Coordinates of C-alpha atoms and ligand atoms in Angstrom, one line a residue:
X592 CA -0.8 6.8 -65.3
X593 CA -1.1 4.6 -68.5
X594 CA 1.7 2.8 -69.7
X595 CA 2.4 5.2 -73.0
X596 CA 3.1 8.1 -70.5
X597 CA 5.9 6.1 -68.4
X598 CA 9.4 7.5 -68.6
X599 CA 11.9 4.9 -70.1
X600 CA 13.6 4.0 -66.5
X601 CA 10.0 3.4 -65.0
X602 CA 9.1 1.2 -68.2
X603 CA 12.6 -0.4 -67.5
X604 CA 12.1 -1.6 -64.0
X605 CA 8.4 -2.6 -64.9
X606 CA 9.5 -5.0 -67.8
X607 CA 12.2 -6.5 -65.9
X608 CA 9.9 -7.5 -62.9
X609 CA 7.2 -8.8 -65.8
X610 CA 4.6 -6.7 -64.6
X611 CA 4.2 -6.0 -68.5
X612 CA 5.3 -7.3 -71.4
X613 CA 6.8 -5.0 -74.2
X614 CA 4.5 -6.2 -76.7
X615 CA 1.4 -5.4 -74.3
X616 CA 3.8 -2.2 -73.9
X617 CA 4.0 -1.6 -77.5
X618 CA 0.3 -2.4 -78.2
X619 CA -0.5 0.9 -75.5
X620 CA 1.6 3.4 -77.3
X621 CA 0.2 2.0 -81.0
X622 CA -3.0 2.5 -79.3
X623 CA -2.0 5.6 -78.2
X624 CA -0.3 6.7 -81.2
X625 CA -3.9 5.6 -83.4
X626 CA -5.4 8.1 -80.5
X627 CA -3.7 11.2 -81.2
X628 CA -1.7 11.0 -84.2
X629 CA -4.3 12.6 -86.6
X630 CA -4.3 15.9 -84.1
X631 CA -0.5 15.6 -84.4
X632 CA 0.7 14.6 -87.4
X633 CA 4.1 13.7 -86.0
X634 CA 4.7 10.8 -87.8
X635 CA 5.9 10.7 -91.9
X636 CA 5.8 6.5 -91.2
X637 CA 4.3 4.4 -88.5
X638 CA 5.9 0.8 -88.2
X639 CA 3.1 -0.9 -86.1
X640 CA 4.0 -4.3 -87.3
X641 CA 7.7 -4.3 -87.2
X642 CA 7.0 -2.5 -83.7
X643 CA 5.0 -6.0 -82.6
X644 CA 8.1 -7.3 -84.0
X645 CA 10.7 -5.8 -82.4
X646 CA 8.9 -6.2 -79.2
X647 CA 8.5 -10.1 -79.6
X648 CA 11.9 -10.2 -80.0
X649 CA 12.7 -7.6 -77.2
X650 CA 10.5 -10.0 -74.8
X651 CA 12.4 -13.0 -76.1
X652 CA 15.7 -11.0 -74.6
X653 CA 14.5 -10.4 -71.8
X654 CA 13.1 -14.0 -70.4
X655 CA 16.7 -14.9 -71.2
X656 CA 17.8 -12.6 -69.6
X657 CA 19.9 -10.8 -71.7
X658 CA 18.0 -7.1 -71.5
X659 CA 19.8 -3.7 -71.8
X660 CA 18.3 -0.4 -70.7
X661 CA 16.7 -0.5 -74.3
X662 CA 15.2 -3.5 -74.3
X663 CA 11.7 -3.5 -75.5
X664 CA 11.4 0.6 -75.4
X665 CA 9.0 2.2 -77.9
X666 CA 11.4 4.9 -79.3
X667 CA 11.0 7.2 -82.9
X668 CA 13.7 8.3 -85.2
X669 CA 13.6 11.3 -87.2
X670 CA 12.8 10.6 -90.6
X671 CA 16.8 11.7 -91.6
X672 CA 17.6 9.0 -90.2
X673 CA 18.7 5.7 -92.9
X674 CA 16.6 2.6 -91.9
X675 CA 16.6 -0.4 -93.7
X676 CA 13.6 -1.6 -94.9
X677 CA 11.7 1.8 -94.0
X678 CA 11.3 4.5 -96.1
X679 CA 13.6 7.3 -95.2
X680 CA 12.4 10.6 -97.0
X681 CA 14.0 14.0 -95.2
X682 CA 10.5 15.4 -95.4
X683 CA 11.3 16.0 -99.2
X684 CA 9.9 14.7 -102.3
X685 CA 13.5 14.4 -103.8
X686 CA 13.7 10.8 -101.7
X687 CA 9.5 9.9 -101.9
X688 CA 10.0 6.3 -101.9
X689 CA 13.6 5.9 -101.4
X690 CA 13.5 2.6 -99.2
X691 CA 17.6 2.2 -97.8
X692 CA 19.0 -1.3 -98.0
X693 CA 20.9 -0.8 -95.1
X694 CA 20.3 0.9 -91.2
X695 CA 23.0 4.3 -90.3
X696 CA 24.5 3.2 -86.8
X697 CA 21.8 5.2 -84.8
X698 CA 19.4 2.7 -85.9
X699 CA 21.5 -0.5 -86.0
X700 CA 22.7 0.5 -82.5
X701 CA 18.8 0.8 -81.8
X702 CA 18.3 -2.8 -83.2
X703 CA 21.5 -4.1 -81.4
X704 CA 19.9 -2.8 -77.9
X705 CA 16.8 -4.6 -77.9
X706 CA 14.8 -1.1 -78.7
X707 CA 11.4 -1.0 -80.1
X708 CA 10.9 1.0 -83.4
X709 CA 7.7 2.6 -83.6
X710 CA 8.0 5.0 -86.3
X711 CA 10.0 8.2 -88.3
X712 CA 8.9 11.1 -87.3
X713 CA 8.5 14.7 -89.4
X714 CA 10.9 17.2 -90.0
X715 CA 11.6 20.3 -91.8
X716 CA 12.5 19.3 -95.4
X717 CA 16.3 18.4 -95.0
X718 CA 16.3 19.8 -90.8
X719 CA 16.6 23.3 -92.6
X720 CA 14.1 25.0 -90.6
X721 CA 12.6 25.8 -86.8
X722 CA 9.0 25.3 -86.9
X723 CA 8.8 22.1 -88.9
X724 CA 6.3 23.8 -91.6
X725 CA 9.4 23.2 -94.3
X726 CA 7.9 19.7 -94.5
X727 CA 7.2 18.2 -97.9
X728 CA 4.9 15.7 -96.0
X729 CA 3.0 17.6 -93.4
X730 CA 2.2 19.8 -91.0
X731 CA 3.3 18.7 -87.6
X732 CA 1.0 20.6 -84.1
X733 CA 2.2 21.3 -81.1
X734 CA 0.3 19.1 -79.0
X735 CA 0.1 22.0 -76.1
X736 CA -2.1 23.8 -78.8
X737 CA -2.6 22.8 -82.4
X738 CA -2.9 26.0 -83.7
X739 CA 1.3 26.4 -83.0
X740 CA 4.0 24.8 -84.7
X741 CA 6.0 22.2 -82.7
X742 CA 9.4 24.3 -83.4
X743 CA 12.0 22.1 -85.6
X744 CA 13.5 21.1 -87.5
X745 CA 13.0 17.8 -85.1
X746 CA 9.3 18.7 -84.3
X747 CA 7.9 15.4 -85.4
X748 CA 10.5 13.6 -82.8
X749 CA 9.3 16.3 -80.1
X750 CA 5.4 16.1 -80.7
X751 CA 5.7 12.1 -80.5
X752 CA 7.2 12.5 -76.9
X753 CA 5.2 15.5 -75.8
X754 CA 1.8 13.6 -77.0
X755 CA 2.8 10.0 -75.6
X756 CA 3.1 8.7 -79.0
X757 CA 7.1 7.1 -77.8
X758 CA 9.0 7.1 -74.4
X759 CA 11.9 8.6 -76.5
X760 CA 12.6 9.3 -80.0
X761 CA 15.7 10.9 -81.5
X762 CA 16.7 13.8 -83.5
X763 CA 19.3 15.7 -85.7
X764 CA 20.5 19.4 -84.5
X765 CA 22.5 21.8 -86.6
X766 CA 21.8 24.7 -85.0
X767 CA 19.3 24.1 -82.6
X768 CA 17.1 21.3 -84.0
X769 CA 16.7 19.7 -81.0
X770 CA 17.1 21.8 -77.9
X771 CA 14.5 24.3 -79.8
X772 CA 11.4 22.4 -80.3
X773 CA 12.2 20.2 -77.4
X774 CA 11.8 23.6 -75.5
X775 CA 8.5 24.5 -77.7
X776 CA 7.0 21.0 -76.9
X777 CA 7.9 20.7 -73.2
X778 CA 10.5 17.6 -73.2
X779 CA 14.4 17.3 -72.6
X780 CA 15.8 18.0 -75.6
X781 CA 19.8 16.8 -75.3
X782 CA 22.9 18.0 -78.6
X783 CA 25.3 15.8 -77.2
X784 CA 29.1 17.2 -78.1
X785 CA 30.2 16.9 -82.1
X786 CA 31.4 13.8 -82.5
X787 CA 29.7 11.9 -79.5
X788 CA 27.0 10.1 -81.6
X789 CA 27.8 8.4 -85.0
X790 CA 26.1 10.6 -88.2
X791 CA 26.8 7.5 -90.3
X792 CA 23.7 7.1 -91.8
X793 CA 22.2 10.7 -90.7
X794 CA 21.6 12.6 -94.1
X795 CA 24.0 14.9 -94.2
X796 CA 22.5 19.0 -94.0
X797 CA 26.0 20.9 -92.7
X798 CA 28.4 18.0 -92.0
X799 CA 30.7 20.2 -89.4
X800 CA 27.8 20.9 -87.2
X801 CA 24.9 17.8 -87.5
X802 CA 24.9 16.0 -84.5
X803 CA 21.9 13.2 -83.5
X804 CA 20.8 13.6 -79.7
X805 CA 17.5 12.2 -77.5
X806 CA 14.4 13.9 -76.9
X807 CA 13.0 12.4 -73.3
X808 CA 10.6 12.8 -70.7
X809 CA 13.4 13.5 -67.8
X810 CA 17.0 13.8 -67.8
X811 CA 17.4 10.4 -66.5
X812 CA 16.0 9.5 -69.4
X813 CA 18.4 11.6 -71.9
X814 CA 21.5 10.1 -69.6
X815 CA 20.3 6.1 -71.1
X816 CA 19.5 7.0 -74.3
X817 CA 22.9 8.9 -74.6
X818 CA 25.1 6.0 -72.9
X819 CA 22.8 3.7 -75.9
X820 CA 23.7 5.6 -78.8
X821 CA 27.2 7.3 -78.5
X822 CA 30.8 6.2 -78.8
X823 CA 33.6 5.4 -82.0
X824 CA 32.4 4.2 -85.1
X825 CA 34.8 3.0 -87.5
X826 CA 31.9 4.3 -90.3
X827 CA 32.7 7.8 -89.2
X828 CA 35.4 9.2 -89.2
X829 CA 34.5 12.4 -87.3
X830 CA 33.1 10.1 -84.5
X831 CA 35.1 10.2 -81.2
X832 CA 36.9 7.4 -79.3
X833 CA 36.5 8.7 -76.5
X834 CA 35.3 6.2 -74.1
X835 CA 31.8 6.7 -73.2
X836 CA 31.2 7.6 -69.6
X837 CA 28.4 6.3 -67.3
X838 CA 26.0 8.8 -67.6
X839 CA 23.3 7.1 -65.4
X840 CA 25.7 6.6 -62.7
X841 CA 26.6 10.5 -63.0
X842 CA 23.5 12.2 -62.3
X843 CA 23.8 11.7 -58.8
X844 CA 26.6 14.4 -59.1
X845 CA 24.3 17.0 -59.1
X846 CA 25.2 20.8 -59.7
X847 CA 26.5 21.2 -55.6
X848 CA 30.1 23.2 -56.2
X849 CA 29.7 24.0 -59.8
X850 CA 29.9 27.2 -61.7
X851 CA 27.6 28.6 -63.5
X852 CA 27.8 31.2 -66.3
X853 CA 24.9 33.5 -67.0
X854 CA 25.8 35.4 -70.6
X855 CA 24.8 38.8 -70.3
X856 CA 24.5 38.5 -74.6
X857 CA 21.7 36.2 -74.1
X858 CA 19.3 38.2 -72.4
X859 CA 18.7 40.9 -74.7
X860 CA 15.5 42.8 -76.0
X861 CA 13.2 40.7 -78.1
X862 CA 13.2 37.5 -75.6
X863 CA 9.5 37.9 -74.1
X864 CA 9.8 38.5 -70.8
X865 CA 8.1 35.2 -69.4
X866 CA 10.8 33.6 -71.0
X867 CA 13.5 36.0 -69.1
X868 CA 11.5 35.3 -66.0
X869 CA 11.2 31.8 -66.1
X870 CA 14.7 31.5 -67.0
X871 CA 15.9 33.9 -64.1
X872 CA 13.9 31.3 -61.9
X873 CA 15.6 28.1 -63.5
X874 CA 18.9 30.0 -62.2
X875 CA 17.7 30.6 -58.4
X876 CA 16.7 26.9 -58.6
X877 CA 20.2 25.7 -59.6
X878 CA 21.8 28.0 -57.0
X879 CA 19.4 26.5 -54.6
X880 CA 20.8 23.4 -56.0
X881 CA 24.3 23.9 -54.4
X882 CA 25.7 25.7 -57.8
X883 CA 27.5 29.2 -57.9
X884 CA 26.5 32.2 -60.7
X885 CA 28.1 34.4 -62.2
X886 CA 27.9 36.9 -65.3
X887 CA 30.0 36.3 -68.2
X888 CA 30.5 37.4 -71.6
X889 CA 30.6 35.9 -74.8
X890 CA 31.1 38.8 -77.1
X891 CA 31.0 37.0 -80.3
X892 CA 27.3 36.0 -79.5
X893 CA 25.8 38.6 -81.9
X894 CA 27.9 37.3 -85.1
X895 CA 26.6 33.7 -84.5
X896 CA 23.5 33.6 -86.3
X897 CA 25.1 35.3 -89.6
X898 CA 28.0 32.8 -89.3
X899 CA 25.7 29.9 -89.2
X900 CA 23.9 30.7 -92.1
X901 CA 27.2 31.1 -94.0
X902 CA 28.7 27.8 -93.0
X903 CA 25.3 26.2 -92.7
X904 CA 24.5 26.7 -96.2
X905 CA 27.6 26.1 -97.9
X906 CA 27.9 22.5 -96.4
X907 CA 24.4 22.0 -97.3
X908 CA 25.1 23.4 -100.8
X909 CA 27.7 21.1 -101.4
X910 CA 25.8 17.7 -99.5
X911 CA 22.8 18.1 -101.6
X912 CA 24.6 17.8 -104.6
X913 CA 23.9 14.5 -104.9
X914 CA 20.1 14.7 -105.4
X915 CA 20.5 14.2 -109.2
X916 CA 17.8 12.0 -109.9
X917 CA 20.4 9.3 -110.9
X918 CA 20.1 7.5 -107.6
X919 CA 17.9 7.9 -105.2
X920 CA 13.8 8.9 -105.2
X921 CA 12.4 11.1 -107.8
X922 CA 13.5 11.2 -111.4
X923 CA 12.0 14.0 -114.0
X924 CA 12.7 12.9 -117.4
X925 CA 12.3 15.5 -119.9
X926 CA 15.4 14.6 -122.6
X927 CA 18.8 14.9 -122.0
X928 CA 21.1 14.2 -118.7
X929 CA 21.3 18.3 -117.9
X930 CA 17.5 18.6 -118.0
X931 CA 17.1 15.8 -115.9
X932 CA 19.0 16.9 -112.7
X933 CA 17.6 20.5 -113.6
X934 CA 13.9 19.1 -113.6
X935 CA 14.3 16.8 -110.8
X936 CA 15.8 19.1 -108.8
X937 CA 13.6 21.9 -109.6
X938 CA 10.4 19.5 -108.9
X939 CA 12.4 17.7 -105.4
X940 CA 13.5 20.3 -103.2
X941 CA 10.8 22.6 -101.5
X942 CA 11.5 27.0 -101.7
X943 CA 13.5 26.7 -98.2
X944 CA 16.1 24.1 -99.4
X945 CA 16.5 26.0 -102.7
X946 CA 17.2 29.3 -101.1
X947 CA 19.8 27.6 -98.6
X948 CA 21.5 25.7 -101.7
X949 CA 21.8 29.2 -103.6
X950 CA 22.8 30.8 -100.9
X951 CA 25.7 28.4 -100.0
X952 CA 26.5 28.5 -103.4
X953 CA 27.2 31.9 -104.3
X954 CA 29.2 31.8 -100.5
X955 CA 32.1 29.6 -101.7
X956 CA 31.7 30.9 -105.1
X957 CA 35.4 32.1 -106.8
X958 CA 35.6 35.6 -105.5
X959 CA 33.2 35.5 -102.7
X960 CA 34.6 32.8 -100.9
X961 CA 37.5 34.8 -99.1
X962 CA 34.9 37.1 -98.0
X963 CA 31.8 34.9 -96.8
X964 CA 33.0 31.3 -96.1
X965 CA 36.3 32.2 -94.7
X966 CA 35.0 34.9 -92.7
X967 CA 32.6 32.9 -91.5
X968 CA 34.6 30.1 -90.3
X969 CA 37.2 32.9 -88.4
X970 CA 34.1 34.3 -86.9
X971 CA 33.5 30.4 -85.6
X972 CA 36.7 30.2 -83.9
X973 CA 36.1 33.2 -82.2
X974 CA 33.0 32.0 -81.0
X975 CA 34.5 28.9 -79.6
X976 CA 36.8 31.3 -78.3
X977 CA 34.2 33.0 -76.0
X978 CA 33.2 29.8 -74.7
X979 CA 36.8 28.6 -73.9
X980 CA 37.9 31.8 -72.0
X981 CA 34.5 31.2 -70.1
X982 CA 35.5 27.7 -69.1
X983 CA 39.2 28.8 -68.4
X984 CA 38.2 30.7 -65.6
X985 CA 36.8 28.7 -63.8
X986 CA 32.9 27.8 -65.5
X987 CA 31.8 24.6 -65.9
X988 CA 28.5 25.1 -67.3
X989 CA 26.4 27.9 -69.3
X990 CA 22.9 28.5 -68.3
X991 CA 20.8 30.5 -71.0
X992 CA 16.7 30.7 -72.5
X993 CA 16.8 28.2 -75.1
X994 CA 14.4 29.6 -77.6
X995 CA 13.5 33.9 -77.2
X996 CA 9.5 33.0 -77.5
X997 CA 7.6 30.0 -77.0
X998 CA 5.3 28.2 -79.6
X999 CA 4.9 30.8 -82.2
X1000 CA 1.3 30.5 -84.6
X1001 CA 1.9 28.0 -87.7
X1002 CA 2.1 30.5 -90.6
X1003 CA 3.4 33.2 -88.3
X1004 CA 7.3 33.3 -89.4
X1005 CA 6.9 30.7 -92.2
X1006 CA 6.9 33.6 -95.1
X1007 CA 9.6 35.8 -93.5
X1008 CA 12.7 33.5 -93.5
X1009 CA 14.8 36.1 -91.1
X1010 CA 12.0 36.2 -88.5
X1011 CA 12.6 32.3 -88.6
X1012 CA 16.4 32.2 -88.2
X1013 CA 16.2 34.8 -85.4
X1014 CA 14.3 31.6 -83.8
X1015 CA 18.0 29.8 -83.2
X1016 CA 19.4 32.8 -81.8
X1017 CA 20.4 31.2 -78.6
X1018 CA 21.4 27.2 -79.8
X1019 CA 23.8 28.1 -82.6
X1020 CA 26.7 29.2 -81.4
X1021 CA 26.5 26.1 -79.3
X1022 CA 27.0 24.2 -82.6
X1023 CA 29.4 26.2 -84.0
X1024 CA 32.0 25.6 -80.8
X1025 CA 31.0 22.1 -81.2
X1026 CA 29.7 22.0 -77.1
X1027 CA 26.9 19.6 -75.7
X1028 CA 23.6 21.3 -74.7
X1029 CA 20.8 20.8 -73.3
X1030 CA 17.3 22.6 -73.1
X1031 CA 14.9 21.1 -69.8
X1032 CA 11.4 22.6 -69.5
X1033 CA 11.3 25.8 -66.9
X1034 CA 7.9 27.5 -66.8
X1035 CA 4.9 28.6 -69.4
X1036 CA 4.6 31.5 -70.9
X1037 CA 1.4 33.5 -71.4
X1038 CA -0.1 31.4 -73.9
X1039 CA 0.2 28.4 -71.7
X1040 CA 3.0 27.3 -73.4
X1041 CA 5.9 25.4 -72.5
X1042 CA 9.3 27.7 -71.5
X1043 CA 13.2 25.7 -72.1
X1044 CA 16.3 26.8 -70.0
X1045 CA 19.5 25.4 -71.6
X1046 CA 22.5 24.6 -70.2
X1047 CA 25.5 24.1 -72.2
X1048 CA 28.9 22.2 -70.7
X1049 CA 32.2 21.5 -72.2
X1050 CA 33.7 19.2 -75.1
X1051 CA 32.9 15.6 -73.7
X1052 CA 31.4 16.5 -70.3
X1053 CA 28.1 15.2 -71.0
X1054 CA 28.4 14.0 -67.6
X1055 CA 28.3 17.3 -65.9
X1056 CA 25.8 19.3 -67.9
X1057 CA 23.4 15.9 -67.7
X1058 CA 23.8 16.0 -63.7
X1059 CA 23.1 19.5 -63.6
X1060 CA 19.9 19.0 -65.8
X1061 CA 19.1 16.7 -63.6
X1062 CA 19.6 18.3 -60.2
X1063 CA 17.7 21.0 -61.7
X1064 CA 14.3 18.5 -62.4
X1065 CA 14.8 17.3 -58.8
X1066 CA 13.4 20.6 -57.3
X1067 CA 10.9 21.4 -60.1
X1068 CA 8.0 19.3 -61.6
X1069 CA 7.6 21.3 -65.2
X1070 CA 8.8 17.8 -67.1
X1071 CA 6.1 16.2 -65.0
X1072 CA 3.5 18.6 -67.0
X1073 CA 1.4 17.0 -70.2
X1074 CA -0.7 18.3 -72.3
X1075 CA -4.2 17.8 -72.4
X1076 CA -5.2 16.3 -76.1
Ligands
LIG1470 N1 16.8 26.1 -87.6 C1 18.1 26.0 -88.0 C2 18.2 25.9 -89.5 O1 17.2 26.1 -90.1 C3 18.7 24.7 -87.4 C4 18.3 23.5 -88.0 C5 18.9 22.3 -87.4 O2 19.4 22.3 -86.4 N2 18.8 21.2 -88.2 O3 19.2 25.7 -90.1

């Protein structure tokens, strides 16, 4: 096994006995990342030399001995992330060349831990997407097969762990921007509860439902970066203070004496059956695992996706307000102040972001409002409902497919914008109770591509869900499986 493919916990133990250094370490995934990168296209920005950087200084932690589980670990942010000193651009041209003067707390708490930043990965413009084809920068592959989109919006951040190109990278999920291509691409992809992980600093898309989460090898791995990046933030105000739990020490739980759900909402006509079956098996495999099923409902289910796209869009309508041209990125300057934010908006945001701004819009709009937004948000209570009845009697944890299809063609959904919300069909309603979930690779489908079973656990108990994730990867080796590039 080469060094670019270890898990973060094997990289761990390997640095601290100084059988490697994390420059050498950093030098392999560079390497790496030179290897593959132009078949992948995960990356909007590549920081080799502040990545030797980092990793001098990483090594200089830990000969003193002051390492944390972070320390000298090639990891990736999404490029929604605010870096200083790196250009941060959403995947739009409204920010081309906006530089930050100052890191969001996801990557000053990545600084602060020792961590190695290697790069910002792809996205769909603004995370308003599933495939990642809504970039204004590129067009990310899945590394199982280049000809299929890596899912999204996070697909550069799920690419660069699927193809070795970090041992962990981070992303943004608003409906499913995680768990989804992280299923696609065949990692763990981990929406830790609202509130868990700062968004100070994450570009706002829907405010009430963005929440930043890891994209790993193994659970184990989730459980570190998790325990890395969450906890209070007096920058935002919707952050918990909750203490943070040991995750690591947590997994050993396992699933033994646990109840699992199984929504008979979520396997409905349309899922391709590979999906069903490998999810059915995922299921047996957790029962084997010590854990009791049984069938629930969550009636709501099949008002989620229409809600989301209601709330969704009216957040986003109102956060993108303040791409004017006045302050950040691209200007158009064709006379007076009006025309100015009309050009530069007009020239800045790509066809998906303009139809999500419109359609947010005309939802809070004076006389619609009553009968969209504040629909929509009822609808979301009774959605978090569903899930609170569930875990009243007696659930602990949710098992569902993550995504109904694996990797779909790129340019397959991208001109029929329904086809590509139906993708999220099974992560939104997720967001919309606010609830941690998780999506861990189950099987293939029949295109050889990679299958996600979710799991999805109550407010705060990261703990639980992450154990059960991880007593599931004990008796299967699908995370074990790379693709061949
Ligand atoms: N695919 C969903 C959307 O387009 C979710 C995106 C996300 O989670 N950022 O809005």
């Amino acid at each position: 096994m080469e060094p670019y493919q270890w898990t973060i916990h094997e990289a761990r133990e390997r640095l601290d006995k100084g059988e490697i250094s994390s420059v050498e370490l950093t030098r392999h995934v560079l390497a790496r990342i030179d290897a593959v990168e132009p078949k992948v296209q995960a990356f909007n920005t590549v920081t080799a030399a502040r990545a030797l950087a980092d990793a001098e200084a990483a090594d200089r932690m830990i000969a003193g001995g002051n390492a944390q589980p972070l320390t000298g670990i090639p990891i990736a942010l999404k490029d929604n992330m605010i870096t200083e000193g790196v250009e941060t651009t959403c995947s739009s041209k409204i920010l081309s060349g906006y530089v930050p003067p100052f890191d969001g707390t996801i990557s000053a708490r990545m600084k602060a831990a020792g961590a190695v930043l290697v790069g910002k990965t792809n996205l769909d413009e603004f995370a308003m997407g599933s495939s990642t084809e809504n970039s204004a920068t590129k067009t990310t592959r899945n590394p199982w097969d280049p000809e299929r989109a890596p899912g999204g919006s996070s697909g550069g951040s799920a690419a660069a762990v699927a193809a070795d190109m970090c041992l962990g990278s981070f992303g943004s999920d608003t409906g499913g921007s995680i768990r989804q291509p992280g299923a696609l691409c065949g990692v763990v992809g981990f929406k830790p509860t609202y509130g868990r992980v700062s968004r100070f600093g994450l570009v706002a898309f829907a405010s009430s439902l963005d929440q930043i989460g890891p994209f790993t090898r193994d659970v184990h791995d989730a459980a570190i970066l998790l325990a890395a990046s969450a906890g209070s933030d007096p920058l935002d105000s919707t952050c918990s203070d909750r203490p943070v739990d040991d995750y690591v020490a947590g997994l050993s739980a396992g699933v033994k004496g646990r109840t699992i759900g199984v929504p008979k909402e979520y396997f409905i006509e349309g899922t391709d059956p590979a999906v069903a079956a490998a999810v059915q098996d995922g299921i047996r495999q957790l029962e084997a695992q010590g854990a009791t099923v049984r069938e629930i409902s969550l009636p709501h289910t099949q008002y989620a996706t229409a809600c989301y796209y209601l709330v969704a869009t009216a957040e986003a309508s109102s956060n993108l307000g303040r791409y004017d041209g006045v302050r950040y990125g691209l200007r158009e300057e064709p006379g007076d102040l009006l025309s100015m934010y009309m050009a530069t908006r007009e020239a800045g945001f790509g066809t998906e972001v303009k139809r999500r701004i419109m359609l947010g819009t005309y939802a809070l709009s004076a006389g619609y409002y009553d009968a969209y937004y504040k629909k929509a948000q009822q609808v979301r209570t009774l959605i978090l409902r569903d899930f609170e009845t569930a875990f009243d009697a007696g659930v602990d944890l949710v098992v569902t497919p993550t995504a109904p299809t694996g990797a779909f063609k790129i340019g397959e959904k991208s001109g029929d914008p329904l086809q590509m919300y139906l993708s999220d069909i099974f992560t939104i309603s997720c967001n919309l109770a606010g609830l941690p979930g998780i999506s861990v690779p189950c099987g293939f489908d029949g295109n050889h591509m990679p299958i996600g079973l979710q799991l999805i656990g109550k407010r705060f108990d990261e703990s639980t869900l992450l154990a059960a994730a991880h007593a599931y990867q004990q008796g299967t080796d699908f995370h074990t499986r790379r693709p061949q590039l």
